[in-house]
Coordinates of C-alpha atoms in Angstrom, one line a residue:
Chain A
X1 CA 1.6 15.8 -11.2
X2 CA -2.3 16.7 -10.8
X3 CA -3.4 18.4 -14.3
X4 CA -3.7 15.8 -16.6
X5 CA -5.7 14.1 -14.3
X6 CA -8.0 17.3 -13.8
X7 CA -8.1 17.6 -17.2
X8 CA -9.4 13.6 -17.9
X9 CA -12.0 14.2 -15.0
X10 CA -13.4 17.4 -16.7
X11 CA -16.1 16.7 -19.3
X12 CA -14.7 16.5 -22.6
X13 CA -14.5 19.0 -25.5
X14 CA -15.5 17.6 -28.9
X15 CA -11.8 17.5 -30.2
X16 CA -10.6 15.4 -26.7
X17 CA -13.9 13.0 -27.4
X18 CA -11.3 10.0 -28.2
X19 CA -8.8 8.9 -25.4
X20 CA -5.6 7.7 -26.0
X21 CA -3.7 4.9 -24.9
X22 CA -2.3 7.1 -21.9
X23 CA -5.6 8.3 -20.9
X24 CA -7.4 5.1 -20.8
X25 CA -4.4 3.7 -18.7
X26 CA -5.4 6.4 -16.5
X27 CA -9.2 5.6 -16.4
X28 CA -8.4 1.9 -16.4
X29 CA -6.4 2.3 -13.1
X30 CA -9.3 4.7 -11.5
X31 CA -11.6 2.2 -12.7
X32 CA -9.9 -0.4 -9.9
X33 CA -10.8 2.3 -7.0
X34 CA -13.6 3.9 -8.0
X35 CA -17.0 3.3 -10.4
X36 CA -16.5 5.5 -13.6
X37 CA -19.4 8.1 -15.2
X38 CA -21.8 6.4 -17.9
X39 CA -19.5 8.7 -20.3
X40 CA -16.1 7.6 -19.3
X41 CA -17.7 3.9 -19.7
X42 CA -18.1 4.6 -23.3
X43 CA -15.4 6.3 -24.3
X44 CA -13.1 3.6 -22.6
X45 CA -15.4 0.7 -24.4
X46 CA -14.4 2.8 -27.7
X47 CA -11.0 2.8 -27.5
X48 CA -10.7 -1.0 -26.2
X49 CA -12.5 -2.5 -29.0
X50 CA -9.9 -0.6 -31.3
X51 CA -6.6 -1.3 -29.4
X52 CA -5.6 -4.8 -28.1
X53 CA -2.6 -2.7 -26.4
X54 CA -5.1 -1.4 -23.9
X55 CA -7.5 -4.4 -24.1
X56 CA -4.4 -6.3 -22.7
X57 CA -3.4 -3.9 -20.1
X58 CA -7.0 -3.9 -18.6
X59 CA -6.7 -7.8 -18.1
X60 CA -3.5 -7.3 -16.3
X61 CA -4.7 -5.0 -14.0
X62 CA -7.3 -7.2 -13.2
X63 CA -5.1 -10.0 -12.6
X64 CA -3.2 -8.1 -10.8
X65 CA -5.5 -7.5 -8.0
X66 CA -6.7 -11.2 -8.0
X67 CA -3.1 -12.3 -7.7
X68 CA -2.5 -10.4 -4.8
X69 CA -5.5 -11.7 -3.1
X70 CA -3.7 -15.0 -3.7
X71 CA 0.1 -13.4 -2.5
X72 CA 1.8 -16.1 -0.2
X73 CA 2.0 -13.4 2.9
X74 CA -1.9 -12.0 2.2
X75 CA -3.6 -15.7 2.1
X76 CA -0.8 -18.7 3.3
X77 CA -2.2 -22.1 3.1
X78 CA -1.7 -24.2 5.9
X79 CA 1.0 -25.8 6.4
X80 CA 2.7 -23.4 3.6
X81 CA 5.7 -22.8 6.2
X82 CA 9.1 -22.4 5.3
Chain B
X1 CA -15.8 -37.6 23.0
X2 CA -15.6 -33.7 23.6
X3 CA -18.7 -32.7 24.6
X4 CA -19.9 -28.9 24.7
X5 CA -16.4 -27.8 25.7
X6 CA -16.5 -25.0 23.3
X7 CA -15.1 -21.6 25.4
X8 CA -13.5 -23.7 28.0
X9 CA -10.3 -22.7 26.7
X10 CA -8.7 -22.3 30.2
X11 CA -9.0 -25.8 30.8
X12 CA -5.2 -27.8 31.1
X13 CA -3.0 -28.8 28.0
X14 CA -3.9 -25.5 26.1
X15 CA -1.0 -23.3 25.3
X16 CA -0.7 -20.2 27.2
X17 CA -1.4 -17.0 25.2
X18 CA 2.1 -16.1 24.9
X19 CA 3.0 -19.6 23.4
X20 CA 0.1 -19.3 21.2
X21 CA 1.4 -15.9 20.3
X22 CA 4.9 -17.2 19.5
X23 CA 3.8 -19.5 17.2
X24 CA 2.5 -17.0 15.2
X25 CA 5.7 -14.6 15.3
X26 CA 7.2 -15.4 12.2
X27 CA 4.4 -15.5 10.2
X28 CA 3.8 -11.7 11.3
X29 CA 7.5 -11.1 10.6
X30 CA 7.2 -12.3 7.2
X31 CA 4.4 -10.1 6.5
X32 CA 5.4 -7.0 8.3
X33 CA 8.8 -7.4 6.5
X34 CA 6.7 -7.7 2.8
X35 CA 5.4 -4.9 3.8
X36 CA 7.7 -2.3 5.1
X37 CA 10.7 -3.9 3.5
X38 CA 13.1 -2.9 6.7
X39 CA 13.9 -5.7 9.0
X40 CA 14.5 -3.0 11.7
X41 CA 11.0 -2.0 11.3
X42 CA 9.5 -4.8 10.4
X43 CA 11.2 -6.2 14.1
X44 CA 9.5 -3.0 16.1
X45 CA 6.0 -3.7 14.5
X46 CA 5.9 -7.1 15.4
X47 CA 7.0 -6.7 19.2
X48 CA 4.7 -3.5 19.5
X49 CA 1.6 -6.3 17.7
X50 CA 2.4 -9.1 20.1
X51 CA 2.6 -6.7 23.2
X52 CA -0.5 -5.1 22.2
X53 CA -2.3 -8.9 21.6
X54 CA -1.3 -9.6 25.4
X55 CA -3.1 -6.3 26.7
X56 CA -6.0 -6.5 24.6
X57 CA -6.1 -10.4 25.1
X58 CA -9.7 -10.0 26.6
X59 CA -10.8 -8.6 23.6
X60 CA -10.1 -11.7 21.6
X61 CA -13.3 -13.1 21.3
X62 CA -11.8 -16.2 19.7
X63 CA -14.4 -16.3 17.0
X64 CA -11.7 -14.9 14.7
X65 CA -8.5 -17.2 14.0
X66 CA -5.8 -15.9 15.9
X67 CA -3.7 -15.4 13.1
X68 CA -6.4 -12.9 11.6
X69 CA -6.9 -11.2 14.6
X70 CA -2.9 -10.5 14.8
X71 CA -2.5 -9.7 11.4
X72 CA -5.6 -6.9 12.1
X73 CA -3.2 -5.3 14.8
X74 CA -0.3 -5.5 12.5
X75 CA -1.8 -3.8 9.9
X76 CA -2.7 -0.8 12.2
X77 CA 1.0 -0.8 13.3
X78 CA 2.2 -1.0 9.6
X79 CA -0.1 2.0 8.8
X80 CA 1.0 4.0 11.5
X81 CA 4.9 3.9 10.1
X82 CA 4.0 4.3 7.2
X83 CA 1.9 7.6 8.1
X84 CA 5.6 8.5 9.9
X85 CA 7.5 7.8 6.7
X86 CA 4.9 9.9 4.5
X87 CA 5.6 12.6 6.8
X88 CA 9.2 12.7 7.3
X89 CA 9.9 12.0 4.0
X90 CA 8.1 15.2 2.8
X91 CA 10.8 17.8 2.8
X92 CA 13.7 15.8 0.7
X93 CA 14.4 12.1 0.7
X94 CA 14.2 9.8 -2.0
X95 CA 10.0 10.3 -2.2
X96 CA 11.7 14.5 -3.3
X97 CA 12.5 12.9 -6.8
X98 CA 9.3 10.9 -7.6
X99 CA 7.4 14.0 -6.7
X100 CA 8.9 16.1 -9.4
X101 CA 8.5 13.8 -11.6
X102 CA 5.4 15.4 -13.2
X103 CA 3.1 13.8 -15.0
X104 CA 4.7 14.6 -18.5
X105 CA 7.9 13.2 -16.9
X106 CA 6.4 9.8 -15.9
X107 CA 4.5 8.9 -19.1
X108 CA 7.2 9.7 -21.2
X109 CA 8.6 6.4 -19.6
X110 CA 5.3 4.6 -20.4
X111 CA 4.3 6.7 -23.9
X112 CA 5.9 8.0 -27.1
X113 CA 6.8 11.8 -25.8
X114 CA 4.8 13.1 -29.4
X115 CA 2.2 10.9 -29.3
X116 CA 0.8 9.7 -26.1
X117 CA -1.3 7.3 -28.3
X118 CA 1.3 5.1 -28.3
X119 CA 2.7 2.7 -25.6
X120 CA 6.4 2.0 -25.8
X121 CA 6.2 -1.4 -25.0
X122 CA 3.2 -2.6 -25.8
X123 CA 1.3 -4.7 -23.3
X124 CA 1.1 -8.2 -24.0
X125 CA -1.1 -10.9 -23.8
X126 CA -0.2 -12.8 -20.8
X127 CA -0.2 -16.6 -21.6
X128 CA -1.6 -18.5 -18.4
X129 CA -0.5 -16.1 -15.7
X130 CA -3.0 -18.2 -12.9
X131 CA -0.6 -20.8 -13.8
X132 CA 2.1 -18.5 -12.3
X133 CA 0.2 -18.1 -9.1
X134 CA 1.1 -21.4 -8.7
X135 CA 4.9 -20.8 -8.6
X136 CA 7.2 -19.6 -6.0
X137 CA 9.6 -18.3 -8.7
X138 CA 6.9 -16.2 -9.8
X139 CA 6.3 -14.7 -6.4
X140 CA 9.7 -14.1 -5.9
X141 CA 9.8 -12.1 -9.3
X142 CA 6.7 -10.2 -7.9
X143 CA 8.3 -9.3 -4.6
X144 CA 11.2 -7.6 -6.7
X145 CA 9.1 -5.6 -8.5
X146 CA 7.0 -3.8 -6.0
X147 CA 10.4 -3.2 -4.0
X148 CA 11.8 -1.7 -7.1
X149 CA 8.6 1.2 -7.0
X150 CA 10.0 4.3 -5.4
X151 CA 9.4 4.4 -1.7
X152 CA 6.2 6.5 -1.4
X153 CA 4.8 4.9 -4.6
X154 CA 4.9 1.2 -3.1
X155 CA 3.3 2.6 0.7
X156 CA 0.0 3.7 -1.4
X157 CA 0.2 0.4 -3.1
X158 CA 0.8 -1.7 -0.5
X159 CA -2.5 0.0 1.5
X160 CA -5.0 -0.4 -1.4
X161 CA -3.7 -3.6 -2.6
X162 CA -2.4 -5.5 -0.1
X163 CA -4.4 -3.8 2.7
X164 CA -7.4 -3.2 1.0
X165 CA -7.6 0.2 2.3
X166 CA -10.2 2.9 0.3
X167 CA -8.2 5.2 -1.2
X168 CA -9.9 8.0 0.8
X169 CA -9.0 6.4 4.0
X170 CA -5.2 6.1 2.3
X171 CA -5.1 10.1 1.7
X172 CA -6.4 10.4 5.4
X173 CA -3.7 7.7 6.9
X174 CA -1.0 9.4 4.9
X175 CA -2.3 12.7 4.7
X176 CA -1.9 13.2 1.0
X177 CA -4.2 14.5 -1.1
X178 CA -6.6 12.6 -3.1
X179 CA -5.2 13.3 -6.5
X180 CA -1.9 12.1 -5.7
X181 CA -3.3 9.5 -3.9
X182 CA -4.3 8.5 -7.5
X183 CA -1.5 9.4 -9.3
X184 CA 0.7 7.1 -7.0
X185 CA -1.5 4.5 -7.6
X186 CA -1.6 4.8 -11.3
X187 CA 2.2 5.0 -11.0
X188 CA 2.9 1.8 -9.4
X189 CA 0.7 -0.2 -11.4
X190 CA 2.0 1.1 -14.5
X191 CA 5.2 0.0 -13.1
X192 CA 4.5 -3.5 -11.7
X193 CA 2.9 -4.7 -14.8
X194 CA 5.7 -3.4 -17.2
X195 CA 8.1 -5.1 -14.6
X196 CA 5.9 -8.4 -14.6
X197 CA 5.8 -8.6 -18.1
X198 CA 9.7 -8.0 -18.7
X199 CA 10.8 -10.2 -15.9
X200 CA 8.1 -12.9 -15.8
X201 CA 5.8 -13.1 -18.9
X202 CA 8.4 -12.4 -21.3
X203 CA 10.2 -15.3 -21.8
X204 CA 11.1 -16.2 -18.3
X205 CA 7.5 -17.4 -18.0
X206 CA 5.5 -20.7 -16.7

């Protein structure tokens, strides 16, 4: 369950220097927690420009969390009762 | 005319507190149960919030809404069963399969097993989705989803997301450790988006 992530956070060798889909899911979802390294930036910026796949799931992950800001239960308008 | 009554809030014709607090009891219900997504528990949290409201009532400074201030005690109430879940759950229980899942395991689901450069089911563009906001279809789709995460998967969820919780202070509540803290987290977004887009943005959608 923990190596693969070890292994993203670890600075990359020259043959790992391109993500793939799967690893830039993984920095795309840190990315909502945490700030990423300059590096990680760059590589994720690489692969995005190259693969509407990813480009898509990075919007939907960001919708996601503005969605739930706007969840019934986490921000009910008044007189929303039913 | 009211003038400079503000903080006279003892004066006659205002609700007692525990009317005031009533008022507010299914709203907390509704929430504890989105959460926790036991009616049992979701019961027990809401008692244990409006009991603690009536001891603390001093400490309402009425500057908040009383709905905020509520939910602020709910929260801590949620937190603290789910801290109780995370721990009894650790042994066995249905939390004992997700946790063997490893990593190769779970993206398999998500990625061609020979090529991880690869997504199965390639994520789509979603057409409009504030539209869906708008929608109580589209909430109740959402609702299905995150309870369709596995159990310990949707508790580290619910904190960040719905709670807003850092993920350190998750791994501290819970006591897990920060990397599956991540992992979880990864997990159950990977699995709410593939379950929006399947149920909601593909073809069942505006």
């Amino acid at each position: 369950m923990e190596q693969d992530n070890d292994k993203m956070r670890r600075s990359p060798r020259s043959e790992e220097v391109k993500l793939n889909c799967k690893q830039v899911s993984v920095l795309l979802s840190q990315a909502q927690d945490q700030p990423l390294s300059a590096l990680e930036r760059l590589r994720l910026e690489a692969h995005l420009k190259l693969c509407a796949g990813c480009e898509n799931f990075m919007k939907q992950l960001e919708f996601l969390r503005a969605a739930i800001r706007r969840h019934p239960l986490v921000r009910p308008r008044d007189g929303d009762g039913e | 005319m009211p003038v400079e009554d503000n903080g006279h809030t003892e004066a006659g014709g205002q609700s007692s507190l525990p009317e005031q607090l009533a008022a507010h009891r299914d709203y907390l219900y509704r929430f504890a149960l989105a959460q926790l997504r036991d009616e049992n528990h979701a019961e027990d949290v809401v008692q244990e919030t409006l009991l603690a409201a009536v001891q603390k009532a001093a400490s309402f400074s009425g500057r908040a809404q009383l709905r905020t201030w509520l939910t602020g005690i709910l929260k801590h109430k949620i937190i603290d069963v789910f801290r109780q879940q995370t721990r009894e759950a650790l042994p066995a229980g249905p939390e004992h399969d997700e946790a063997t899942l490893t990593d190769d395991e779970f993206d398999d689901l998500y990625f061609n097993a020979d090529d991880r450069d690869h997504w199965r089911s390639f994520p789509q563009t979603w057409a409009n989705p504030e539209r869906s906001l708008e929608q109580k279809r589209f909430w109740e789709v959402f609702d299905a989803c995150t309870k369709g995460m596995p159990a310990q998967t949707a508790r580290v969820f619910i904190l960040r997301e719905f709670m807003g919780l850092e993920t350190e202070e998750i791994c501290k509540e819970l006591g897990i450790t920060t990397n599956n803290c991540w992992v979880l987290l990864y997990r159950a977004r990977m699995n709410l988006r593939q379950c929006l887009e399947m149920r909601w943005f593909d073809g069942a959608r505006q």
